[in-house]
XYZ file of C-alpha atoms in Angstrom:
668
model
C -16.387 26.623 8.721
C -16.511 29.876 7.301
C -17.478 32.303 10.602
C -17.130 35.540 8.266
C -20.005 35.127 6.582
C -17.719 35.615 3.171
C -17.789 33.289 0.585
C -15.480 35.140 -1.851
C -12.355 34.303 -3.345
C -9.927 36.697 -2.005
C -8.143 37.362 -4.891
C -10.704 37.996 -7.329
C -11.471 41.139 -8.923
C -14.566 43.245 -7.559
C -15.894 43.404 -10.597
C -15.167 39.347 -11.632
C -17.175 39.054 -8.148
C -20.068 41.265 -9.294
C -20.006 39.162 -12.285
C -20.581 36.036 -10.442
C -23.063 37.571 -8.219
C -25.728 38.586 -10.934
C -25.045 35.146 -12.749
C -25.905 33.692 -8.851
C -29.156 35.703 -8.843
C -30.111 35.181 -12.206
C -29.878 31.187 -12.128
C -32.461 31.034 -8.813
C -35.160 30.398 -11.193
C -37.595 27.202 -11.374
C -34.801 25.012 -11.480
C -33.434 25.811 -8.442
C -36.792 26.570 -6.541
C -37.284 22.942 -7.522
C -34.319 21.860 -6.647
C -34.642 23.311 -3.200
C -38.162 21.835 -3.146
C -36.872 18.340 -3.392
C -34.190 18.735 -0.834
C -36.317 20.089 1.974
C -39.435 17.684 0.865
C -37.071 15.010 1.707
C -35.996 17.061 5.078
C -39.794 16.991 5.639
C -40.402 13.825 5.060
C -38.295 12.206 6.435
C -39.486 14.023 10.005
C -43.395 13.774 9.235
C -42.213 9.717 9.344
C -40.180 10.282 12.209
C -43.089 11.978 14.015
C -46.006 9.522 12.750
C -44.103 6.316 14.309
C -43.961 7.807 17.822
C -47.640 6.398 18.370
C -47.604 4.184 21.584
C -46.957 0.811 20.293
C -47.481 -3.108 21.467
C -44.394 -4.522 23.064
C -42.781 -5.723 20.041
C -39.697 -7.421 22.440
C -36.151 -6.520 21.250
C -37.086 -4.783 17.276
C -38.073 -1.737 20.098
C -34.516 -0.493 20.488
C -33.638 -1.194 17.097
C -36.485 0.875 15.671
C -36.358 3.785 18.003
C -32.566 3.816 17.183
C -33.452 3.581 13.651
C -34.815 6.685 13.305
C -32.060 9.191 14.104
C -30.000 6.958 11.955
C -32.351 6.539 8.947
C -32.345 10.685 9.144
C -28.539 11.023 8.998
C -28.521 9.151 6.369
C -31.306 10.419 4.660
C -30.656 14.644 5.652
C -27.169 14.669 6.852
C -24.638 12.971 4.741
C -26.300 14.756 1.435
C -26.077 17.540 3.573
C -22.237 17.498 4.300
C -21.845 16.439 0.496
C -23.480 19.795 -0.303
C -20.881 21.347 2.368
C -17.988 19.786 1.849
C -17.634 20.166 -2.383
C -19.865 23.408 -3.441
C -16.928 25.835 -2.454
C -17.509 27.763 -5.186
C -19.389 31.413 -4.589
C -22.274 30.491 -7.312
C -23.150 27.974 -5.142
C -23.302 29.820 -1.403
C -26.686 29.051 -0.983
C -27.065 25.844 -1.827
C -24.076 25.426 1.023
C -26.142 27.462 3.513
C -28.780 24.795 2.529
C -26.240 21.753 3.322
C -25.448 23.565 6.452
C -29.246 23.645 7.812
C -29.223 19.671 7.303
C -26.092 18.704 9.001
C -27.333 21.085 11.990
C -30.693 19.215 11.790
C -28.714 16.249 11.344
C -26.697 17.083 14.723
C -29.509 17.925 16.471
C -31.228 14.872 15.693
C -28.601 12.460 16.389
C -28.217 13.398 19.662
C -31.787 13.940 20.868
C -33.225 10.794 18.394
C -30.108 8.362 20.346
C -31.062 9.802 23.975
C -34.784 9.514 22.782
C -34.140 5.560 21.813
C -32.087 4.480 25.171
C -35.196 6.565 27.340
C -38.148 4.497 25.535
C -35.954 1.194 27.029
C -35.676 2.702 30.541
C -38.783 2.194 33.479
C -40.019 5.604 33.649
C -39.873 8.156 34.854
C -36.510 7.527 32.782
C -34.399 10.560 32.216
C -35.378 13.537 34.066
C -37.780 16.054 31.665
C -35.536 18.605 31.602
C -32.363 16.974 30.729
C -33.058 16.456 26.647
C -34.548 20.288 26.141
C -31.538 21.889 28.109
C -28.844 19.813 26.257
C -31.098 20.824 22.977
C -30.657 24.814 24.445
C -26.710 23.920 24.914
C -26.346 22.860 21.119
C -27.835 25.624 20.148
C -25.897 27.889 22.064
C -22.744 26.228 20.934
C -23.717 26.447 17.626
C -24.424 30.439 17.913
C -21.129 30.652 19.642
C -19.031 29.008 17.002
C -20.937 30.755 14.277
C -20.996 34.571 16.279
C -19.270 36.272 12.977
C -23.026 35.771 11.345
C -24.512 35.858 14.398
C -23.884 38.502 16.971
C -25.036 41.327 16.527
C -27.404 44.266 18.658
C -30.801 43.006 18.069
C -33.235 45.371 15.688
C -35.770 46.672 19.001
C -38.553 47.355 16.223
C -38.485 44.116 15.072
C -37.706 42.087 18.547
C -41.013 44.009 19.519
C -43.228 43.129 16.093
C -41.539 38.993 16.989
C -43.500 39.107 20.342
C -46.213 40.465 19.142
C -47.034 38.161 16.028
C -45.645 35.391 18.329
C -48.491 36.188 21.101
C -51.144 36.314 18.017
C -50.131 32.784 16.309
C -51.285 31.144 19.342
C -54.984 32.329 20.296
C -57.060 29.671 19.777
C -55.391 27.703 22.165
C -56.767 30.767 25.042
C -60.414 28.706 23.484
C -59.119 25.090 23.963
C -55.823 24.622 26.936
C -55.435 24.612 30.289
C -52.242 24.882 31.901
C -50.347 22.677 34.668
C -48.504 22.575 37.703
C -46.008 25.216 37.946
C -42.918 22.941 36.936
C -44.899 21.735 33.748
C -45.439 25.063 32.830
C -41.837 26.004 33.239
C -40.531 22.707 31.751
C -42.927 23.978 28.201
C -41.072 27.676 28.239
C -37.358 25.295 28.418
C -38.780 23.120 25.625
C -40.175 26.179 23.978
C -36.669 28.005 24.163
C -34.789 24.434 22.593
C -37.002 24.906 19.521
C -37.379 29.026 18.883
C -33.159 28.637 19.358
C -33.210 25.801 16.822
C -36.011 27.057 14.597
C -34.501 30.563 14.182
C -31.136 28.668 13.606
C -32.386 26.431 10.828
C -34.334 29.113 8.948
C -31.300 31.596 8.778
C -28.762 28.794 8.184
C -29.459 28.786 4.671
C -27.891 32.218 3.861
C -24.933 31.913 6.564
C -22.328 31.978 3.531
C -24.363 35.017 1.576
C -25.116 37.307 3.841
C -26.344 40.259 1.937
C -28.532 37.918 -0.059
C -31.114 39.312 2.280
C -31.227 42.827 1.647
C -30.750 41.854 -2.059
C -33.307 39.549 -2.256
C -35.506 40.216 0.614
C -38.820 38.508 -0.794
C -36.822 35.291 -1.947
C -35.486 35.197 1.612
C -38.440 35.056 3.193
C -39.333 32.111 1.112
C -36.704 30.462 1.463
C -36.633 30.867 5.403
C -40.663 29.904 5.654
C -39.457 26.712 3.136
C -36.788 25.615 5.961
C -38.817 25.827 8.647
C -41.394 24.024 7.169
C -38.977 21.478 6.300
C -37.542 20.868 9.640
C -40.582 21.604 11.978
C -41.598 17.858 12.394
C -38.491 17.332 13.041
C -37.975 19.240 15.544
C -41.376 18.456 17.207
C -40.612 14.738 16.572
C -37.338 15.370 19.115
C -39.975 15.986 21.775
C -41.309 12.714 21.824
C -44.834 13.257 21.771
C -47.262 12.020 19.567
C -50.777 13.573 19.510
C -49.138 16.710 20.673
C -46.523 16.768 18.038
C -48.817 16.031 15.414
C -50.962 19.132 16.572
C -48.438 21.626 16.946
C -45.463 20.956 13.680
C -48.696 22.176 11.070
C -48.153 25.496 13.522
C -44.540 25.710 13.435
C -44.862 25.020 9.867
C -46.967 27.994 9.015
C -44.762 30.098 11.307
C -41.836 29.930 8.822
C -43.838 32.769 6.436
C -43.595 34.643 9.568
C -40.285 34.146 10.560
C -39.111 34.710 7.300
C -40.805 38.187 6.978
C -39.312 39.210 10.465
C -35.721 37.994 8.996
C -35.639 40.705 6.612
C -37.832 43.364 8.392
C -35.826 45.963 7.815
C -34.366 48.421 5.363
C -31.028 47.320 4.598
C -31.702 43.431 6.464
C -29.291 41.886 8.142
C -29.675 38.642 9.640
C -27.806 39.040 12.498
C -30.078 41.488 13.344
C -33.650 40.110 12.850
C -32.573 36.230 13.939
C -33.060 37.355 17.408
C -36.952 38.651 16.586
C -38.035 35.364 14.679
C -36.451 33.551 18.077
C -38.900 35.537 20.135
C -41.644 34.729 17.705
C -41.632 31.067 17.681
C -40.448 30.952 21.656
C -43.564 32.537 22.015
C -45.979 31.066 19.639
C -44.401 27.212 21.043
C -44.629 28.371 24.533
C -48.486 29.541 25.367
C -49.726 25.791 23.389
C -46.516 23.355 25.207
C -48.118 25.343 28.552
C -51.843 24.812 27.701
C -51.380 21.517 26.543
C -50.062 18.185 28.044
C -48.039 15.682 25.967
C -48.405 12.594 27.627
C -52.351 13.071 27.873
C -52.090 13.613 24.230
C -50.493 9.802 23.379
C -53.081 8.330 26.169
C -56.248 10.011 25.039
C -55.624 10.560 21.264
C -59.489 11.203 20.414
C -60.543 13.768 23.162
C -56.667 15.722 23.064
C -57.135 15.213 19.563
C -60.858 17.119 19.317
C -59.895 19.039 21.999
C -56.670 20.617 19.768
C -57.107 20.375 16.539
C -59.318 23.683 16.000
C -56.756 25.715 17.989
C -54.133 24.163 15.933
C -55.917 25.029 12.682
C -56.055 28.764 13.737
C -52.967 28.872 14.571
C -52.208 27.946 11.665
C -54.331 30.325 9.409
C -53.569 33.657 11.859
C -49.485 32.656 11.292
C -49.452 32.664 7.197
C -51.393 35.825 6.941
C -49.549 37.256 9.827
C -46.796 36.474 7.430
C -48.230 37.411 4.181
C -48.984 41.034 5.793
C -45.370 41.504 7.175
C -44.125 40.921 4.019
C -47.130 43.044 2.071
C -46.073 45.969 4.436
C -42.554 45.849 4.673
C -41.335 48.775 2.436
C -44.048 50.803 3.706
C -43.515 50.578 7.878
C -39.641 49.917 8.630
C -38.916 53.478 7.957
C -41.520 54.876 9.993
C -40.674 56.849 13.003
C -43.935 55.461 14.617
C -42.328 51.924 14.904
C -40.262 52.944 17.728
C -43.223 53.117 19.809
C -45.808 51.429 17.822
C -44.003 47.804 17.579
C -44.108 48.157 21.858
C -47.648 49.066 21.554
C -48.542 45.969 18.920
C -47.014 43.508 21.486
C -48.877 44.863 24.665
C -52.092 44.856 22.573
C -51.579 41.684 21.392
C -50.556 40.320 25.273
C -53.859 41.833 26.289
C -55.771 40.161 23.828
C -54.144 36.965 24.666
C -55.047 36.879 28.555
C -58.607 38.923 27.730
C -59.854 35.742 24.982
C -58.138 33.350 27.942
C -59.709 34.615 31.332
C -63.261 35.539 29.310
C -63.696 32.287 27.969
C -63.393 30.613 31.339
C -59.262 29.518 30.950
C -58.225 28.094 34.693
C -55.052 29.313 36.606
C -52.243 26.846 37.325
C -53.191 23.678 38.556
C -50.507 23.165 42.244
C -48.937 20.345 42.417
C -49.709 17.087 43.934
C -48.305 14.240 45.146
C -49.135 11.105 47.508
C -47.444 10.734 50.426
C -47.535 6.845 51.944
C -46.100 6.573 55.623
C -43.893 3.994 57.150
C -46.724 2.818 59.566
C -49.357 0.544 57.706
C -51.544 -1.784 59.317
C -52.124 -5.614 59.388
C -55.195 -6.309 59.300
C -54.318 -10.180 58.214
C -56.173 -11.199 62.017
C -59.606 -10.241 60.570
C -59.416 -13.726 58.420
C -59.682 -15.743 61.723
C -63.549 -13.807 61.892
C -66.314 -15.552 60.351
C -69.338 -13.159 60.751
C -68.869 -11.535 57.600
C -70.300 -7.840 58.526
C -68.329 -8.188 61.271
C -65.181 -8.657 59.760
C -65.671 -5.696 57.424
C -66.363 -3.551 60.726
C -63.616 -5.044 62.681
C -61.023 -4.300 59.272
C -62.677 -0.713 58.566
C -62.063 0.366 62.557
C -58.576 -0.885 62.426
C -57.579 1.552 59.077
C -59.068 4.572 60.250
C -57.895 4.324 63.850
C -54.606 3.798 62.750
C -54.834 6.450 59.750
C -56.228 9.097 62.886
C -53.435 8.464 64.824
C -50.202 8.066 62.879
C -51.402 11.210 60.492
C -51.814 13.472 63.024
C -48.492 15.245 62.690
C -48.031 15.314 58.967
C -51.617 16.716 59.141
C -50.299 19.540 61.833
C -47.803 20.309 59.677
C -49.849 20.724 56.148
C -52.038 22.979 58.176
C -49.696 24.926 59.433
C -48.298 25.509 55.631
C -51.558 26.228 54.441
C -51.393 22.802 52.386
C -54.885 20.881 51.233
C -54.655 17.157 51.771
C -57.381 14.353 51.496
C -56.640 11.501 54.287
C -56.575 7.534 53.138
C -57.296 4.591 55.299
C -56.877 1.247 53.483
C -53.095 2.465 52.632
C -52.255 4.769 55.466
C -51.272 8.032 53.215
C -52.214 11.534 52.578
C -52.656 12.959 48.809
C -51.020 16.286 48.900
C -51.764 19.536 47.000
C -49.071 22.223 47.195
C -46.325 24.041 45.767
C -42.586 23.768 47.595
C -43.481 20.613 50.021
C -42.289 17.709 48.461
C -38.702 18.285 50.237
C -40.256 19.420 53.283
C -42.334 16.182 53.637
C -39.712 13.345 51.874
C -37.370 14.740 55.188
C -40.095 13.536 57.882
C -39.468 10.019 59.696
C -42.981 8.606 59.176
C -42.331 9.490 55.955
C -42.272 6.311 53.504
C -42.315 7.257 50.261
C -44.281 10.290 48.212
C -45.615 9.072 44.756
C -46.356 10.920 41.830
C -50.091 12.047 41.055
C -50.946 13.465 38.504
C -54.223 15.615 37.190
C -55.606 15.315 34.058
C -56.430 18.658 32.641
C -59.693 20.150 32.460
C -61.149 19.975 29.082
C -62.505 23.561 28.087
C -64.818 21.542 25.825
C -65.621 18.242 26.736
C -66.937 15.792 24.186
C -69.433 13.327 25.429
C -69.211 9.715 24.022
C -71.305 9.161 20.979
C -73.604 6.496 21.934
C -73.684 5.384 17.700
C -70.503 3.782 18.614
C -71.048 1.231 21.044
C -72.306 -2.214 19.880
C -76.288 -2.564 19.955
C -77.743 -5.818 21.071
C -81.228 -6.902 21.212
C -82.648 -7.119 24.701
C -83.517 -10.975 25.728
C -81.072 -12.697 23.188
C -78.258 -14.266 24.774
C -74.858 -12.596 23.684
C -71.765 -14.655 22.874
C -70.139 -13.872 26.047
C -72.443 -15.559 27.803
C -72.747 -18.271 25.430
C -69.143 -18.860 25.465
C -68.315 -19.426 28.984
C -71.702 -21.379 29.479
C -73.251 -18.996 32.202
C -77.074 -19.336 31.191
C -76.493 -23.111 32.174
C -75.235 -21.549 35.764
C -78.957 -19.866 35.214
C -81.284 -22.656 33.973
C -79.324 -25.707 35.645
C -78.000 -24.509 38.865
C -80.126 -21.310 39.539
C -77.598 -18.916 40.087
C -77.785 -15.453 38.683
C -75.857 -13.883 41.266
C -78.955 -12.613 43.672
C -78.197 -11.401 46.948
C -74.247 -10.098 45.699
C -73.479 -6.155 45.452
C -70.609 -5.662 42.865
C -68.884 -2.491 42.669
C -67.721 -1.240 39.512
C -65.011 0.955 39.329
C -64.506 2.709 35.705
C -64.736 5.622 33.945
C -68.578 5.770 35.311
C -72.063 3.643 34.391
C -75.230 5.025 32.895
C -77.911 3.970 35.341
C -80.012 4.565 32.431
C -79.291 1.829 30.248
C -82.112 -0.607 30.124
C -79.652 -3.560 30.875
C -78.487 -2.039 33.984
C -80.945 0.416 35.498
C -83.220 -2.679 37.539
C -80.371 -3.211 39.215
C -78.641 -0.262 40.401
C -78.266 -0.393 44.251
C -78.308 3.341 45.183
C -74.451 4.061 46.138
C -72.773 6.079 43.565
C -69.590 8.459 44.027
C -67.945 10.916 41.747
C -64.716 12.086 42.874
C -64.245 13.601 39.703
C -67.190 16.089 39.212
C -69.415 15.297 41.843
C -72.126 14.192 39.783
C -74.576 13.375 42.339
C -76.335 10.182 39.717
C -74.366 8.072 37.783
C -72.943 9.240 33.995
C -70.132 7.637 31.768
C -69.105 9.828 29.675
C -67.174 7.290 28.122
C -68.781 4.156 27.877
C -66.100 2.225 28.940
C -67.423 1.482 32.490
C -70.633 0.826 31.545
C -69.843 -1.924 28.775
C -67.496 -3.584 31.870
C -70.642 -3.156 34.211
C -72.677 -5.087 31.639
C -70.489 -8.096 31.210
C -70.749 -8.210 34.818
C -74.536 -8.314 35.429
C -76.521 -6.589 32.652
C -79.768 -7.825 32.136
C -81.808 -10.269 30.174
C -78.939 -11.880 28.490
C -76.085 -9.556 28.201
C -74.203 -10.091 31.652
C -73.153 -13.154 33.748
C -74.272 -12.089 36.867
C -77.902 -10.743 36.271
C -79.515 -11.546 39.416
C -76.397 -9.184 41.230
C -76.739 -5.347 41.711
C -74.322 -2.893 41.410
C -73.210 0.247 42.987
C -70.903 2.669 41.498
C -67.496 4.689 41.422
C -66.003 6.831 38.912
C -61.960 6.880 39.224
C -61.681 7.208 35.491
C -63.571 10.127 33.851
C -60.865 10.077 31.471
C -57.985 7.624 30.220
C -55.757 9.365 33.231
C -56.085 8.575 36.752
C -53.447 8.530 39.844
C -53.355 6.527 43.077
C -55.270 9.053 45.078
C -58.631 8.834 42.447
C -57.888 4.505 42.532
C -58.092 4.981 46.388
C -61.412 6.717 46.601
C -63.364 4.392 44.667
C -61.222 1.610 46.628
C -62.660 2.905 49.900
C -66.520 4.147 48.426
C -67.025 0.650 47.306
C -65.968 -0.972 50.827
C -67.870 1.513 52.594
C -70.190 3.737 51.014
C -70.042 6.899 52.480
C -72.141 10.230 51.418
C -71.394 12.779 48.311
C -69.960 15.394 50.719
C -68.617 13.065 54.042
C -65.835 11.798 55.085
C -64.383 8.555 54.068
C -62.484 7.990 57.470
C -65.493 8.905 59.759
C -68.818 8.468 57.283
C -67.806 5.205 55.526
C -70.521 2.174 56.466
C -68.987 -1.228 55.360
C -72.409 -2.637 55.553
C -73.641 -0.731 52.338
C -70.503 -1.775 50.516
C -70.234 -4.952 47.909
C -69.515 -8.600 48.204
C -66.784 -7.885 44.662
C -65.565 -5.185 42.731
C -64.665 -4.803 38.535
C -61.853 -3.169 37.865
C -60.689 -3.000 34.192
C -58.044 -0.568 34.522
C -54.442 -0.852 35.969
C -52.214 2.292 37.511
C -48.809 2.211 35.515
C -46.024 4.381 36.442
C -46.641 6.732 34.503
C -49.867 7.656 37.065
C -47.826 7.527 39.768
C -48.623 3.548 41.360
C -45.046 2.367 41.849
C -46.207 -1.704 42.536
C -46.168 -1.972 46.493
C -48.816 0.782 47.120
C -51.947 0.230 45.967
C -51.199 -3.570 47.380
C -51.415 -3.130 50.433
C -54.902 -2.068 49.880
C -56.510 -4.857 47.829
C -54.277 -6.911 50.962
C -57.176 -5.115 53.073
C -59.754 -5.641 51.415
C -58.955 -9.590 50.989
C -58.791 -9.361 54.564
C -61.994 -7.869 55.028
C -63.722 -10.389 52.905
C -64.122 -8.312 49.754
C -62.750 -9.586 46.247
C -61.222 -6.758 44.230
C -61.291 -8.333 40.520
C -58.854 -6.707 38.355
C -57.575 -6.244 34.959
C -53.897 -7.676 34.661
C -53.429 -5.171 31.645
C -53.061 -6.326 27.481
C -49.683 -6.826 27.503
C -47.855 -9.662 27.409
C -46.563 -12.588 28.198
C -43.523 -11.661 30.292
C -44.380 -11.055 34.359
C -43.190 -7.624 34.055
C -46.601 -6.838 31.977
C -48.468 -7.071 34.918
C -48.688 -4.038 36.715
C -50.438 -2.884 39.782
C -52.875 -3.394 41.453
C -52.867 -7.160 39.544
C -49.810 -7.570 40.576
C -51.253 -7.875 43.885
């Protein structure tokens, strides 16, 4: 590989070399542009297909690994092989630019092959799979290795003014996310910064590689250099985001990254005598900030699980980022010749970076942007109660009360030392009794609690980030029934025969609904609301349902006028899935409330009343490993409820037919 940055024939005369250069420049016309658009268009669509096929798919058996491995293999064939041929065959001065394009395609294929294969095998692993930091770290190391190998073309003192301009523009691009995003935990923010560094190094490298064999091209043709760099980054942006492995987040950010191409091109030539070795760090700084802020303020896992909500929350921020990037890039190119030599730029460029940073913070804070979330995890104790003795108690109310007293007594006794430790550290926590456990909020405490002798295991407890602009469900999308008509579901299982021939409608039964909530104003549910409701998400004092799913499941169970199976029953409710992401603590909060309801501000251990609880509960949800659950912990709670005489009806999920596709708590 040529590390000198030259491409000339050393035996040729300078006059011959100049003639060859002039011929090269003249030939950069419509035909060359069309060929470049074709090459990079192929790169773009290869990455876009990869990104678009990352959506969570149904179980497709043994074909899943083949599909995942097919992406990097297809990319290598479509992008890497043509790039390698161009790099190998076009070893004459007139094709130096083409060799650079080929080099960028080969380097992109290196990223795709390494990370794509890792991504494919991680998809086959049980969650959490590979450490989250592993792939971005390998990405950074690969970029660093390539920069070291090509250090002759990239190692130089960076242009100070251009570096500050890169920081200023990078801070302005994600301004829309100041209105739409919310940060996660400190660990998630650190991971986002590592991923942004990986994207920035790779993006700056791929945008500048077309000029590797002809570094003086930027000085002679700055406008063409900027446009070609913009085209290169646009072409590679879907691939770079696809390698992160998240579908909705990648689809949202890829256009923003691509739109930064013109901005990156403007930064690369922002010198009187542009040398890419001095300006590529400014391009990397711009991309780092432009990507780090959205990655900190959005979450890829939530995007894949809640595509409608996340798309609505992020789309406007992405459109604004694209517009800002294009406008800033065009402005940078327009004023380049006027500003590049101004002495005032020495202080103006840092001032612009400071103003951009202050503007972002002001927009974020004034619009109500939240701070970092504290780390939250679920601590399960070794000492769990055996409540099987209650099966011998015939009186149902007595049986429930005895189980409640046994469980709360065990929690109070066995959690005492951990509670004292957490109080000493100033950490917030919530105690649970149905499973003897604590949910802990606090950074840097996991290692300490893991070492405690009474701790069995520590589970993840992910928190959904707040939606800055919540989008309520559209009731127009829900099926509309004429009340009084017996619906097809009732006829299918012949529940109406039980009403008419046996007289059983569910009268005297209390059903607990644990879901996204319940719309208590719905005409099919309003009359049989039993008055007990708990919302651990937003503290709503009356039943609400912004999603509609819980209202639907409640209607199937006991909806009036021909909709529900048991219209004579009454319901109480708990909101464990305000959005489509839960955790062990949220699920247990509702399991405890539906067993022994307590006042909205009450303590479940002290104020719970089993006599007010449900006879059975309807739970159309599951808690997979991504939400922090293992296959055992919630099962402890299910067993205690069964021993107390409460039936927990729970979804077995939508996958199958293998046994392992039934997860927690249905496996209990």
